[in-house]
mmCIF file of C-alpha atoms in Angstrom:
data_model
loop_
_atom_site.group_PDB
_atom_site.id
_atom_site.type_symbol
_atom_site.label_atom_id
_atom_site.label_comp_id
_atom_site.label_asym_id
_atom_site.label_seq_id
_atom_site.Cartn_x
_atom_site.Cartn_y
_atom_site.Cartn_z
ATOM 1 C CA MET W 1 57.489 41.856 -46.439
ATOM 2 C CA PRO W 2 55.381 41.882 -49.614
ATOM 3 C CA GLY W 3 52.778 39.158 -50.029
ATOM 4 C CA VAL W 4 53.285 36.253 -52.390
ATOM 5 C CA PRO W 5 50.549 35.911 -55.030
ATOM 6 C CA ASP W 6 48.559 32.678 -55.287
ATOM 7 C CA ARG W 7 49.611 32.310 -58.907
ATOM 8 C CA PRO W 8 53.075 33.669 -59.729
ATOM 9 C CA ALA W 9 53.445 36.090 -62.615
ATOM 10 C CA VAL W 10 54.450 34.834 -66.032
ATOM 11 C CA ASP W 11 58.200 34.290 -66.209
ATOM 12 C CA ARG W 12 59.827 34.554 -69.639
ATOM 13 C CA GLY W 13 56.523 33.711 -71.284
ATOM 14 C CA LEU W 14 56.070 30.422 -69.403
ATOM 15 C CA GLU W 15 53.431 29.918 -66.750
ATOM 16 C CA LEU W 16 53.731 27.383 -63.984
ATOM 17 C CA PRO W 17 51.399 24.421 -64.453
ATOM 18 C CA GLU W 18 48.109 24.196 -62.591
ATOM 19 C CA ALA W 19 46.637 21.017 -61.109
ATOM 20 C CA ASP W 20 43.366 21.752 -62.970
ATOM 21 C CA ASP W 21 45.253 21.238 -66.251
ATOM 22 C CA ALA W 22 46.630 17.837 -65.196
ATOM 23 C CA VAL W 23 45.827 14.696 -67.126
ATOM 24 C CA PRO W 24 47.390 11.700 -65.349
ATOM 25 C CA SER W 25 48.724 11.460 -61.820
ATOM 26 C CA ARG W 26 51.702 9.422 -60.676
ATOM 27 C CA HIS W 27 52.833 8.323 -57.234
ATOM 28 C CA PHE W 28 56.461 8.056 -56.134
ATOM 29 C CA GLU W 29 57.416 6.449 -52.810
ATOM 30 C CA VAL W 30 60.957 7.659 -52.084
ATOM 31 C CA ARG W 31 63.236 5.653 -49.775
ATOM 32 C CA ARG W 32 66.978 5.113 -49.471
ATOM 33 C CA SER W 33 66.562 1.775 -51.258
ATOM 34 C CA GLY W 34 64.941 3.232 -54.358
ATOM 35 C CA ILE W 35 61.800 4.786 -55.774
ATOM 36 C CA ASN W 36 58.557 2.800 -55.743
ATOM 37 C CA GLY W 37 60.444 -0.159 -54.299
ATOM 38 C CA GLN W 38 62.946 -0.372 -57.151
ATOM 39 C CA PRO W 39 66.569 0.698 -57.357
ATOM 40 C CA MET W 40 67.703 2.413 -60.545
ATOM 41 C CA ALA W 41 68.184 0.243 -63.636
ATOM 42 C CA MET W 42 69.831 1.864 -66.655
ATOM 43 C CA ASP W 43 68.083 -0.580 -68.998
ATOM 44 C CA ARG W 44 64.576 0.289 -67.739
ATOM 45 C CA ILE W 45 62.252 3.186 -68.569
ATOM 46 C CA ASP W 46 60.084 3.684 -65.492
ATOM 47 C CA GLU W 47 57.572 6.232 -66.787
ATOM 48 C CA THR W 48 56.325 7.493 -70.160
ATOM 49 C CA VAL W 49 54.840 10.983 -70.384
ATOM 50 C CA THR W 50 53.166 12.657 -73.336
ATOM 51 C CA ARG W 51 54.633 15.903 -74.624
ATOM 52 C CA GLY W 52 52.405 18.904 -73.972
ATOM 53 C CA THR W 53 50.600 17.367 -70.997
ATOM 54 C CA THR W 54 50.481 18.458 -67.378
ATOM 55 C CA GLU W 55 50.700 15.817 -64.678
ATOM 56 C CA VAL W 56 50.442 15.790 -60.894
ATOM 57 C CA TRP W 57 53.129 13.739 -59.186
ATOM 58 C CA THR W 58 52.655 12.741 -55.556
ATOM 59 C CA LEU W 59 55.971 12.328 -53.748
ATOM 60 C CA ARG W 60 55.789 10.359 -50.499
ATOM 61 C CA ASN W 61 58.811 10.089 -48.239
ATOM 62 C CA GLY W 62 58.568 6.751 -46.465
ATOM 63 C CA GLY W 63 62.189 6.880 -45.366
ATOM 64 C CA ASP W 64 64.223 7.969 -42.405
ATOM 65 C CA MET W 65 65.524 11.314 -43.656
ATOM 66 C CA THR W 66 64.546 14.274 -45.860
ATOM 67 C CA HIS W 67 64.737 13.470 -49.571
ATOM 68 C CA ASN W 68 65.351 16.224 -52.138
ATOM 69 C CA PHE W 69 63.487 15.153 -55.282
ATOM 70 C CA HIS W 70 64.769 16.516 -58.619
ATOM 71 C CA VAL W 71 63.200 16.154 -62.085
ATOM 72 C CA HIS W 72 65.232 16.728 -65.247
ATOM 73 C CA ASP W 73 63.949 18.824 -68.181
ATOM 74 C CA VAL W 74 61.017 20.481 -66.360
ATOM 75 C CA GLN W 75 60.239 23.088 -63.784
ATOM 76 C CA PHE W 76 57.215 22.514 -61.623
ATOM 77 C CA ARG W 77 54.798 24.038 -59.129
ATOM 78 C CA VAL W 78 54.518 22.689 -55.570
ATOM 79 C CA LEU W 79 50.771 22.258 -55.066
ATOM 80 C CA ASP W 80 50.742 21.229 -51.426
ATOM 81 C CA VAL W 81 52.750 19.706 -48.604
ATOM 82 C CA ASN W 82 50.752 17.229 -46.494
ATOM 83 C CA GLY W 83 47.585 18.686 -48.009
ATOM 84 C CA GLU W 84 48.439 22.242 -46.918
ATOM 85 C CA ARG W 85 49.323 25.238 -49.083
ATOM 86 C CA PRO W 86 53.113 25.412 -49.500
ATOM 87 C CA GLU W 87 55.111 28.005 -47.607
ATOM 88 C CA PRO W 88 56.046 31.136 -49.626
ATOM 89 C CA ALA W 89 59.532 29.831 -50.501
ATOM 90 C CA LEU W 90 57.946 26.856 -52.292
ATOM 91 C CA ARG W 91 55.434 28.796 -54.399
ATOM 92 C CA GLY W 92 57.664 29.689 -57.342
ATOM 93 C CA ARG W 93 59.210 27.747 -60.199
ATOM 94 C CA LYS W 94 61.102 24.652 -58.930
ATOM 95 C CA ASP W 95 63.133 21.772 -60.298
ATOM 96 C CA THR W 96 63.911 20.261 -56.882
ATOM 97 C CA VAL W 97 61.790 20.007 -53.745
ATOM 98 C CA ALA W 98 62.633 18.775 -50.246
ATOM 99 C CA VAL W 99 60.262 16.056 -49.049
ATOM 100 C CA PRO W 100 60.598 15.738 -45.241
ATOM 101 C CA MET W 101 60.418 12.360 -43.464
ATOM 102 C CA GLY W 102 56.869 11.037 -43.511
ATOM 103 C CA ALA W 103 55.654 13.907 -45.700
ATOM 104 C CA THR W 104 53.689 13.921 -48.937
ATOM 105 C CA VAL W 105 54.327 16.654 -51.518
ATOM 106 C CA ARG W 106 52.243 17.074 -54.670
ATOM 107 C CA ILE W 107 53.763 18.837 -57.674
ATOM 108 C CA ALA W 108 52.340 19.858 -61.069
ATOM 109 C CA LEU W 109 54.667 19.412 -64.046
ATOM 110 C CA ARG W 110 54.147 20.352 -67.697
ATOM 111 C CA PHE W 111 56.181 18.423 -70.253
ATOM 112 C CA ASP W 112 56.862 20.798 -73.143
ATOM 113 C CA GLY W 113 60.448 19.771 -73.906
ATOM 114 C CA PRO W 114 61.670 17.654 -76.788
ATOM 115 C CA ALA W 115 60.030 14.266 -77.271
ATOM 116 C CA ASP W 116 62.173 11.240 -78.054
ATOM 117 C CA PRO W 117 61.027 7.753 -77.034
ATOM 118 C CA ASP W 118 64.638 6.522 -76.928
ATOM 119 C CA VAL W 119 66.216 9.287 -74.824
ATOM 120 C CA PRO W 120 65.286 9.103 -71.136
ATOM 121 C CA TYR W 121 65.352 11.899 -68.589
ATOM 122 C CA MET W 122 65.973 11.297 -64.888
ATOM 123 C CA TYR W 123 64.093 11.913 -61.682
ATOM 124 C CA HIS W 124 66.055 11.239 -58.554
ATOM 125 C CA ARG W 125 66.955 11.822 -54.962
ATOM 126 C CA HIS W 126 69.236 14.861 -55.163
ATOM 127 C CA LEU W 127 72.032 13.597 -52.901
ATOM 128 C CA LEU W 128 75.050 12.062 -54.595
ATOM 129 C CA SER W 129 75.508 9.149 -52.166
ATOM 130 C CA HIS W 130 71.856 8.161 -52.616
ATOM 131 C CA GLU W 131 72.091 8.431 -56.384
ATOM 132 C CA ASP W 132 74.920 5.910 -56.084
ATOM 133 C CA ASP W 133 72.521 3.722 -54.067
ATOM 134 C CA GLY W 134 70.014 3.737 -56.931
ATOM 135 C CA VAL W 135 67.435 6.271 -55.735
ATOM 136 C CA MET W 136 66.707 7.289 -59.320
ATOM 137 C CA GLY W 137 64.302 6.557 -62.149
ATOM 138 C CA GLN W 138 64.005 7.308 -65.862
ATOM 139 C CA PHE W 139 61.184 8.714 -67.959
ATOM 140 C CA VAL W 140 60.792 9.442 -71.638
ATOM 141 C CA VAL W 141 58.724 12.156 -73.258
ATOM 142 C CA VAL W 142 56.792 10.969 -76.310
ATOM 143 C CA GLU W 143 54.368 12.476 -78.793
ATOM 144 C CA LYS W 144 50.688 11.599 -78.368
ATOM 145 C CA GLY W 145 50.090 7.958 -79.286
ATOM 146 C CA GLN W 146 53.785 7.078 -79.226
ATOM 147 C CA ARG W 147 55.260 4.443 -76.910
ATOM 148 C CA ALA W 148 58.556 4.346 -75.046
ATOM 149 C CA GLY W 149 61.394 3.116 -77.184
ATOM 150 C CA GLU W 150 64.572 1.251 -76.382
ATOM 151 C CA VAL W 151 67.015 2.463 -73.760
ATOM 152 C CA PRO W 152 70.440 3.072 -75.307
ATOM 153 C CA ASP W 153 73.177 0.578 -74.419
ATOM 154 C CA HIS W 154 75.238 1.980 -71.543
ATOM 155 C CA ALA W 155 77.925 -0.678 -71.569
ATOM 156 C CA GLY W 156 81.103 0.686 -70.044
ATOM 157 C CA HIS W 157 79.392 3.542 -68.176
#
């Protein structure tokens, strides 16, 4: 079986983000009851990220089952699992990662997509029944110096 390089080759002109490039860090405690102790609220923006930045997100599973964590609009690099180098299957481009019970997974994400302070993206537990239970959050991507805007009215949804 061929070895897996430490840094994957460039894919379609886009490199995976590196932790050394990261500006802020964020922590997400994932449980069946919500993320960071809060269930999803459609009228709330949970995080604001700046377009063009790389961040390190620490995902901690404090629950009683594996949680698959998915982030919309980005692909990311798994930096480590419980402080250890990820297994080969986790070393490529990802948009979802399994976080086992009691585990901590750190990921590096680069936000190069469109910026709009009024249009949120989601991060969530990637299991439909848990999405229904509110294990989701929203973030907006803004230009440098911009603030999060207003969440659109979702009446009737």
